[in-house]
Amino acid sequence: MGILHKLKQFAFVKLRILKYNSLSSCKQVSGQPKLYHPLLLNGKGKISFGKNVQIGVVNSPNYYSHYSYFEARNSESEIVIGNNVSINNHCSIEALSKITIQDDVLIGINCSILDNDGHSLEIDNRLSGTPKSAEIVIEKNVFIGDNVTILKGVTIGEHSVVGNGSVVTKSVPSNVIVAGNPAQIIKEIK
Ligand SMILES: CC(C)(COP(=O)(O)OP(=O)(O)OC[C@H]1O[C@@H](n2cnc3c(N)ncnc32)[C@H](O)[C@@H]1OP(=O)(O)O)[C@@H](O)C(=O)NCCC(=O)NCCS
């Protein structure tokens, strides 16, 4: 690696990683992911990383721009990430209840995992009410393509694949490929 490349990495990547680290406000973080991309960790809850967790991918889209955003909003909210998990650039994981990502999961760029509605659905309480929320579990060895959204209450069974651009609104069994909006089973994996 030449000196010019090292300087560019420092100026355009490492400094941004430090910047978002210093902006992070979550006080209950455990484990240390390998950061190849800026990550902002917010909220009053717990965020835990297992061993060998990678955030960001070099020379993937959004590598020199954007950041990833994980938020465990309230004191009882939780994000649990297992071992050997890789999460590509510009993803958001927002927990009001709990989001669990088990071992060996791969997540593409621009994905959003959101265990709540963000606002109350009641007409007079949009800003003041509590949004509906339900736990999300992404089981072992799941592969999630780029630009996927996973919504509240979903469990994705182990080894399953979620196709590019899918919106997952209902739980997915193990060993299948789902795709589309709303995501439907398109194949079984042997
Ligand atoms: C879901 C996926 C794995 C399916 O691949 P495949 O098994 O080769 O499936 P096929 O291309 O044979 O498609 C099967 C059917 O599903 C549909 N389909 C495939 N991917 C789809 C998607 N993302 N959304 C909606 N429909 C999809 C196809 O149109 C086809 O429909 P048809 O049977 O009516 O013709 C693949 O399309 C995909 O999204 N890969 C992930 C890419 C990605 O984002 N990678 C991240 C970077 S590492």
mmCIF file of C-alpha atoms and ligand atoms in Angstrom:
data_model
loop_
_atom_site.group_PDB
_atom_site.id
_atom_site.type_symbol
_atom_site.label_atom_id
_atom_site.label_comp_id
_atom_site.label_asym_id
_atom_site.label_seq_id
_atom_site.Cartn_x
_atom_site.Cartn_y
_atom_site.Cartn_z
ATOM 1 C CA MET A 1 0.000 0.000 0.000
ATOM 2 C CA GLY A 2 1.596 3.322 -1.121
ATOM 3 C CA ILE A 3 1.898 6.408 1.084
ATOM 4 C CA LEU A 4 -0.619 8.324 -1.056
ATOM 5 C CA HIS A 5 -3.199 5.549 -0.624
ATOM 6 C CA LYS A 6 -2.577 5.507 3.148
ATOM 7 C CA LEU A 7 -3.062 9.300 3.300
ATOM 8 C CA LYS A 8 -6.315 9.077 1.353
ATOM 9 C CA GLN A 9 -7.577 6.287 3.638
ATOM 10 C CA PHE A 10 -6.736 8.412 6.670
ATOM 11 C CA ALA A 11 -8.319 11.617 5.323
ATOM 12 C CA PHE A 12 -11.439 10.144 3.733
ATOM 13 C CA VAL A 13 -12.170 7.066 5.858
ATOM 14 C CA LYS A 14 -10.322 6.886 9.210
ATOM 15 C CA LEU A 15 -11.057 10.510 10.174
ATOM 16 C CA ARG A 16 -14.740 9.971 9.390
ATOM 17 C CA ILE A 17 -14.755 6.791 11.520
ATOM 18 C CA LEU A 18 -13.276 8.821 14.415
ATOM 19 C CA LYS A 19 -15.798 11.628 13.846
ATOM 20 C CA TYR A 20 -18.837 9.326 14.103
ATOM 21 C CA ASN A 21 -17.278 7.513 17.042
ATOM 22 C CA SER A 22 -16.991 10.831 18.876
ATOM 23 C CA LEU A 23 -20.602 11.734 17.961
ATOM 24 C CA SER A 24 -21.970 8.428 19.318
ATOM 25 C CA SER A 25 -23.960 8.790 22.530
ATOM 26 C CA CYS A 26 -24.767 5.178 23.498
ATOM 27 C CA LYS A 27 -23.139 4.430 26.863
ATOM 28 C CA GLN A 28 -23.852 0.694 27.005
ATOM 29 C CA VAL A 29 -21.802 -0.752 24.170
ATOM 30 C CA SER A 30 -19.974 -4.058 24.547
ATOM 31 C CA GLY A 31 -17.589 -5.740 22.109
ATOM 32 C CA GLN A 32 -15.511 -4.115 19.421
ATOM 33 C CA PRO A 33 -16.514 -4.458 15.778
ATOM 34 C CA LYS A 34 -13.935 -3.998 13.028
ATOM 35 C CA LEU A 35 -14.878 -0.652 11.529
ATOM 36 C CA TYR A 36 -14.266 -0.091 7.821
ATOM 37 C CA HIS A 37 -17.025 2.515 7.665
ATOM 38 C CA PRO A 38 -18.292 5.176 10.092
ATOM 39 C CA LEU A 39 -20.787 3.930 12.693
ATOM 40 C CA LEU A 40 -22.996 6.079 14.928
ATOM 41 C CA LEU A 41 -24.240 4.302 18.074
ATOM 42 C CA ASN A 42 -27.091 6.084 19.825
ATOM 43 C CA GLY A 43 -29.782 5.511 22.440
ATOM 44 C CA LYS A 44 -30.125 4.724 26.138
ATOM 45 C CA GLY A 45 -30.226 0.939 25.699
ATOM 46 C CA LYS A 46 -27.616 -1.772 25.136
ATOM 47 C CA ILE A 47 -25.730 -2.548 21.940
ATOM 48 C CA SER A 48 -23.498 -5.639 21.967
ATOM 49 C CA PHE A 49 -21.141 -7.018 19.346
ATOM 50 C CA GLY A 50 -19.785 -10.576 19.236
ATOM 51 C CA LYS A 51 -16.368 -11.605 17.948
ATOM 52 C CA ASN A 52 -15.231 -10.812 14.419
ATOM 53 C CA VAL A 53 -18.038 -8.412 13.523
ATOM 54 C CA GLN A 54 -17.301 -6.284 10.442
ATOM 55 C CA ILE A 55 -19.027 -2.966 9.787
ATOM 56 C CA GLY A 56 -18.567 -1.613 6.261
ATOM 57 C CA VAL A 57 -16.900 -3.045 3.199
ATOM 58 C CA VAL A 58 -13.979 -1.433 1.375
ATOM 59 C CA ASN A 59 -14.736 -0.349 -2.194
ATOM 60 C CA SER A 60 -18.412 -1.195 -1.907
ATOM 61 C CA PRO A 61 -20.991 1.533 -2.697
ATOM 62 C CA ASN A 62 -21.127 4.358 -0.109
ATOM 63 C CA TYR A 63 -17.660 3.488 1.175
ATOM 64 C CA TYR A 64 -16.398 7.100 0.982
ATOM 65 C CA SER A 65 -19.720 8.654 2.033
ATOM 66 C CA HIS A 66 -22.585 7.870 4.412
ATOM 67 C CA TYR A 67 -22.418 6.145 7.776
ATOM 68 C CA SER A 68 -24.251 3.323 9.497
ATOM 69 C CA TYR A 69 -26.644 4.066 12.342
ATOM 70 C CA PHE A 70 -27.540 1.740 15.224
ATOM 71 C CA GLU A 71 -29.933 2.955 17.916
ATOM 72 C CA ALA A 72 -31.222 1.153 21.018
ATOM 73 C CA ARG A 73 -33.684 3.888 21.833
ATOM 74 C CA ASN A 74 -34.879 3.443 25.433
ATOM 75 C CA SER A 75 -33.166 2.073 28.517
ATOM 76 C CA GLU A 76 -34.811 -1.333 27.953
ATOM 77 C CA SER A 77 -34.068 -1.435 24.205
ATOM 78 C CA GLU A 78 -31.403 -3.834 22.946
ATOM 79 C CA ILE A 79 -29.399 -4.701 19.850
ATOM 80 C CA VAL A 80 -27.474 -7.989 20.017
ATOM 81 C CA ILE A 81 -25.076 -8.899 17.208
ATOM 82 C CA GLY A 82 -23.448 -12.356 17.234
ATOM 83 C CA ASN A 83 -20.080 -13.612 15.966
ATOM 84 C CA ASN A 84 -18.737 -13.395 12.392
ATOM 85 C CA VAL A 85 -21.427 -10.964 11.261
ATOM 86 C CA SER A 86 -20.713 -8.669 8.309
ATOM 87 C CA ILE A 87 -22.805 -5.541 7.719
ATOM 88 C CA ASN A 88 -22.129 -3.559 4.536
ATOM 89 C CA ASN A 89 -22.073 0.245 4.184
ATOM 90 C CA HIS A 90 -24.925 2.586 5.114
ATOM 91 C CA CYS A 91 -27.205 0.326 7.151
ATOM 92 C CA SER A 92 -29.510 1.264 9.992
ATOM 93 C CA ILE A 93 -30.643 -0.884 12.903
ATOM 94 C CA GLU A 94 -33.188 0.805 15.175
ATOM 95 C CA ALA A 95 -34.536 -1.020 18.227
ATOM 96 C CA LEU A 96 -37.296 0.056 20.555
ATOM 97 C CA SER A 97 -37.717 -3.520 21.839
ATOM 98 C CA LYS A 98 -34.940 -5.899 20.771
ATOM 99 C CA ILE A 99 -33.147 -6.811 17.558
ATOM 100 C CA THR A 100 -30.982 -9.950 17.518
ATOM 101 C CA ILE A 101 -28.633 -10.817 14.667
ATOM 102 C CA GLN A 102 -27.177 -14.286 15.159
ATOM 103 C CA ASP A 103 -23.790 -15.677 14.066
ATOM 104 C CA ASP A 104 -22.529 -15.683 10.458
ATOM 105 C CA VAL A 105 -25.180 -13.291 9.102
ATOM 106 C CA LEU A 106 -24.340 -11.215 5.984
ATOM 107 C CA ILE A 107 -26.141 -7.924 5.386
ATOM 108 C CA GLY A 108 -25.876 -5.874 2.155
ATOM 109 C CA ILE A 109 -25.662 -2.122 1.636
ATOM 110 C CA ASN A 110 -28.477 0.302 2.502
ATOM 111 C CA CYS A 111 -30.441 -2.107 4.657
ATOM 112 C CA SER A 112 -32.854 -1.004 7.353
ATOM 113 C CA ILE A 113 -33.880 -3.167 10.309
ATOM 114 C CA LEU A 114 -36.558 -1.419 12.318
ATOM 115 C CA ASP A 115 -38.517 -3.107 15.136
ATOM 116 C CA ASN A 116 -41.124 -0.339 15.525
ATOM 117 C CA ASP A 117 -43.392 1.972 13.555
ATOM 118 C CA GLY A 118 -41.495 5.142 14.484
ATOM 119 C CA HIS A 119 -44.761 6.955 15.306
ATOM 120 C CA SER A 120 -48.054 5.965 16.861
ATOM 121 C CA LEU A 121 -50.665 5.018 14.270
ATOM 122 C CA GLU A 122 -53.416 6.747 16.298
ATOM 123 C CA ILE A 123 -54.619 9.908 14.552
ATOM 124 C CA ASP A 124 -54.356 12.229 17.560
ATOM 125 C CA ASN A 125 -51.154 10.729 18.984
ATOM 126 C CA ARG A 126 -48.716 10.646 16.080
ATOM 127 C CA LEU A 127 -46.017 12.586 17.925
ATOM 128 C CA SER A 128 -46.902 11.872 21.553
ATOM 129 C CA GLY A 129 -47.955 8.199 21.493
ATOM 130 C CA THR A 130 -45.759 5.119 21.758
ATOM 131 C CA PRO A 131 -45.127 3.389 18.442
ATOM 132 C CA LYS A 132 -45.990 -0.293 18.138
ATOM 133 C CA SER A 133 -42.882 -2.430 18.450
ATOM 134 C CA ALA A 134 -42.053 -6.155 18.273
ATOM 135 C CA GLU A 135 -38.772 -8.034 18.486
ATOM 136 C CA ILE A 136 -36.814 -8.988 15.360
ATOM 137 C CA VAL A 137 -34.582 -12.081 15.164
ATOM 138 C CA ILE A 138 -32.280 -12.804 12.225
ATOM 139 C CA GLU A 139 -31.084 -16.365 12.711
ATOM 140 C CA LYS A 140 -27.717 -17.971 11.889
ATOM 141 C CA ASN A 141 -26.189 -17.756 8.434
ATOM 142 C CA VAL A 142 -28.935 -15.612 6.891
ATOM 143 C CA PHE A 143 -27.870 -13.631 3.783
ATOM 144 C CA ILE A 144 -29.662 -10.312 3.292
ATOM 145 C CA GLY A 145 -29.166 -8.587 -0.108
ATOM 146 C CA ASP A 146 -28.795 -4.857 -0.708
ATOM 147 C CA ASN A 147 -31.583 -2.313 -0.047
ATOM 148 C CA VAL A 148 -33.662 -4.606 2.157
ATOM 149 C CA THR A 149 -36.064 -3.419 4.850
ATOM 150 C CA ILE A 150 -37.014 -5.708 7.741
ATOM 151 C CA LEU A 151 -39.978 -4.600 9.816
ATOM 152 C CA LYS A 152 -41.258 -5.252 13.348
ATOM 153 C CA GLY A 153 -42.017 -8.746 14.612
ATOM 154 C CA VAL A 154 -40.088 -10.595 11.896
ATOM 155 C CA THR A 155 -37.952 -13.692 12.477
ATOM 156 C CA ILE A 156 -35.835 -14.844 9.546
ATOM 157 C CA GLY A 157 -35.053 -18.553 9.854
ATOM 158 C CA GLU A 158 -31.485 -19.848 9.610
ATOM 159 C CA HIS A 159 -29.733 -20.110 6.223
ATOM 160 C CA SER A 160 -32.465 -18.171 4.418
ATOM 161 C CA VAL A 161 -31.739 -15.493 1.782
ATOM 162 C CA VAL A 162 -33.569 -12.169 1.373
ATOM 163 C CA GLY A 163 -33.476 -10.824 -2.197
ATOM 164 C CA ASN A 164 -32.337 -7.365 -3.220
ATOM 165 C CA GLY A 165 -34.827 -4.582 -2.489
ATOM 166 C CA SER A 166 -37.227 -6.714 -0.456
ATOM 167 C CA VAL A 167 -39.502 -5.432 2.289
ATOM 168 C CA VAL A 168 -39.937 -8.199 4.863
ATOM 169 C CA THR A 169 -43.179 -7.779 6.799
ATOM 170 C CA LYS A 170 -43.761 -11.363 7.995
ATOM 171 C CA SER A 171 -41.532 -14.077 9.439
ATOM 172 C CA VAL A 172 -39.565 -16.236 7.030
ATOM 173 C CA PRO A 173 -38.893 -19.967 7.623
ATOM 174 C CA SER A 174 -35.404 -21.521 7.480
ATOM 175 C CA ASN A 175 -33.729 -22.547 4.197
ATOM 176 C CA VAL A 176 -35.746 -20.443 1.752
ATOM 177 C CA ILE A 177 -35.180 -17.482 -0.573
ATOM 178 C CA VAL A 178 -37.695 -14.653 -0.203
ATOM 179 C CA ALA A 179 -37.971 -11.571 -2.407
ATOM 180 C CA GLY A 180 -40.251 -8.668 -3.298
ATOM 181 C CA ASN A 181 -42.495 -6.215 -1.487
ATOM 182 C CA PRO A 182 -43.954 -7.731 0.599
ATOM 183 C CA ALA A 183 -41.320 -10.486 0.544
ATOM 184 C CA GLN A 184 -42.638 -13.888 -0.541
ATOM 185 C CA ILE A 185 -40.939 -17.280 -0.800
ATOM 186 C CA ILE A 186 -39.553 -17.737 -4.323
ATOM 187 C CA LYS A 187 -37.421 -20.858 -3.741
ATOM 188 C CA GLU A 188 -36.324 -23.402 -1.183
ATOM 189 C CA ILE A 189 -32.618 -23.898 -0.519
ATOM 190 C CA LYS A 190 -31.469 -27.542 -0.313
HETATM 191 C C1 LIG B 1 -33.144 -13.318 -4.503
HETATM 192 C C2 LIG B 1 -32.014 -13.846 -5.366
HETATM 193 C C3 LIG B 1 -30.957 -14.521 -4.471
HETATM 194 C C4 LIG B 1 -32.641 -14.875 -6.288
HETATM 195 O O1 LIG B 1 -31.670 -15.370 -7.177
HETATM 196 P P1 LIG B 1 -32.017 -16.708 -8.022
HETATM 197 O O2 LIG B 1 -32.190 -17.858 -7.102
HETATM 198 O O3 LIG B 1 -30.963 -16.834 -9.078
HETATM 199 O O4 LIG B 1 -33.465 -16.391 -8.596
HETATM 200 P P2 LIG B 1 -33.948 -16.086 -10.083
HETATM 201 O O5 LIG B 1 -33.144 -14.984 -10.684
HETATM 202 O O6 LIG B 1 -34.014 -17.417 -10.778
HETATM 203 O O7 LIG B 1 -35.405 -15.534 -9.825
HETATM 204 C C5 LIG B 1 -36.480 -16.341 -9.422
HETATM 205 C C6 LIG B 1 -37.750 -15.505 -9.455
HETATM 206 O O8 LIG B 1 -37.682 -14.535 -8.400
HETATM 207 C C7 LIG B 1 -37.763 -13.202 -8.911
HETATM 208 N N1 LIG B 1 -36.805 -12.380 -8.162
HETATM 209 C C8 LIG B 1 -35.474 -12.602 -8.047
HETATM 210 N N2 LIG B 1 -34.931 -11.655 -7.251
HETATM 211 C C9 LIG B 1 -35.939 -10.837 -6.904
HETATM 212 C C10 LIG B 1 -35.968 -9.661 -6.118
HETATM 213 N N3 LIG B 1 -34.883 -9.186 -5.517
HETATM 214 N N4 LIG B 1 -37.172 -9.067 -5.924
HETATM 215 C C11 LIG B 1 -38.289 -9.573 -6.516
HETATM 216 N N5 LIG B 1 -38.301 -10.689 -7.274
HETATM 217 C C12 LIG B 1 -37.125 -11.294 -7.458
HETATM 218 C C13 LIG B 1 -37.367 -13.332 -10.388
HETATM 219 O O9 LIG B 1 -37.931 -12.288 -11.149
HETATM 220 C C14 LIG B 1 -37.934 -14.690 -10.726
HETATM 221 O O10 LIG B 1 -39.331 -14.549 -10.934
HETATM 222 P P3 LIG B 1 -40.127 -15.503 -11.964
HETATM 223 O O11 LIG B 1 -39.995 -16.914 -11.427
HETATM 224 O O12 LIG B 1 -41.524 -14.974 -11.920
HETATM 225 O O13 LIG B 1 -39.437 -15.361 -13.285
HETATM 226 C C15 LIG B 1 -31.301 -12.715 -6.187
HETATM 227 O O14 LIG B 1 -32.184 -12.206 -7.169
HETATM 228 C C16 LIG B 1 -30.856 -11.571 -5.279
HETATM 229 O O15 LIG B 1 -31.610 -10.640 -4.954
HETATM 230 N N6 LIG B 1 -29.586 -11.673 -4.835
HETATM 231 C C17 LIG B 1 -29.008 -10.752 -3.869
HETATM 232 C C18 LIG B 1 -28.225 -9.636 -4.590
HETATM 233 C C19 LIG B 1 -27.664 -8.655 -3.599
HETATM 234 O O16 LIG B 1 -28.307 -7.677 -3.232
HETATM 235 N N7 LIG B 1 -26.463 -8.945 -3.125
HETATM 236 C C20 LIG B 1 -25.817 -8.097 -2.123
HETATM 237 C C21 LIG B 1 -24.418 -7.771 -2.466
HETATM 238 S S1 LIG B 1 -23.307 -8.932 -1.749
#
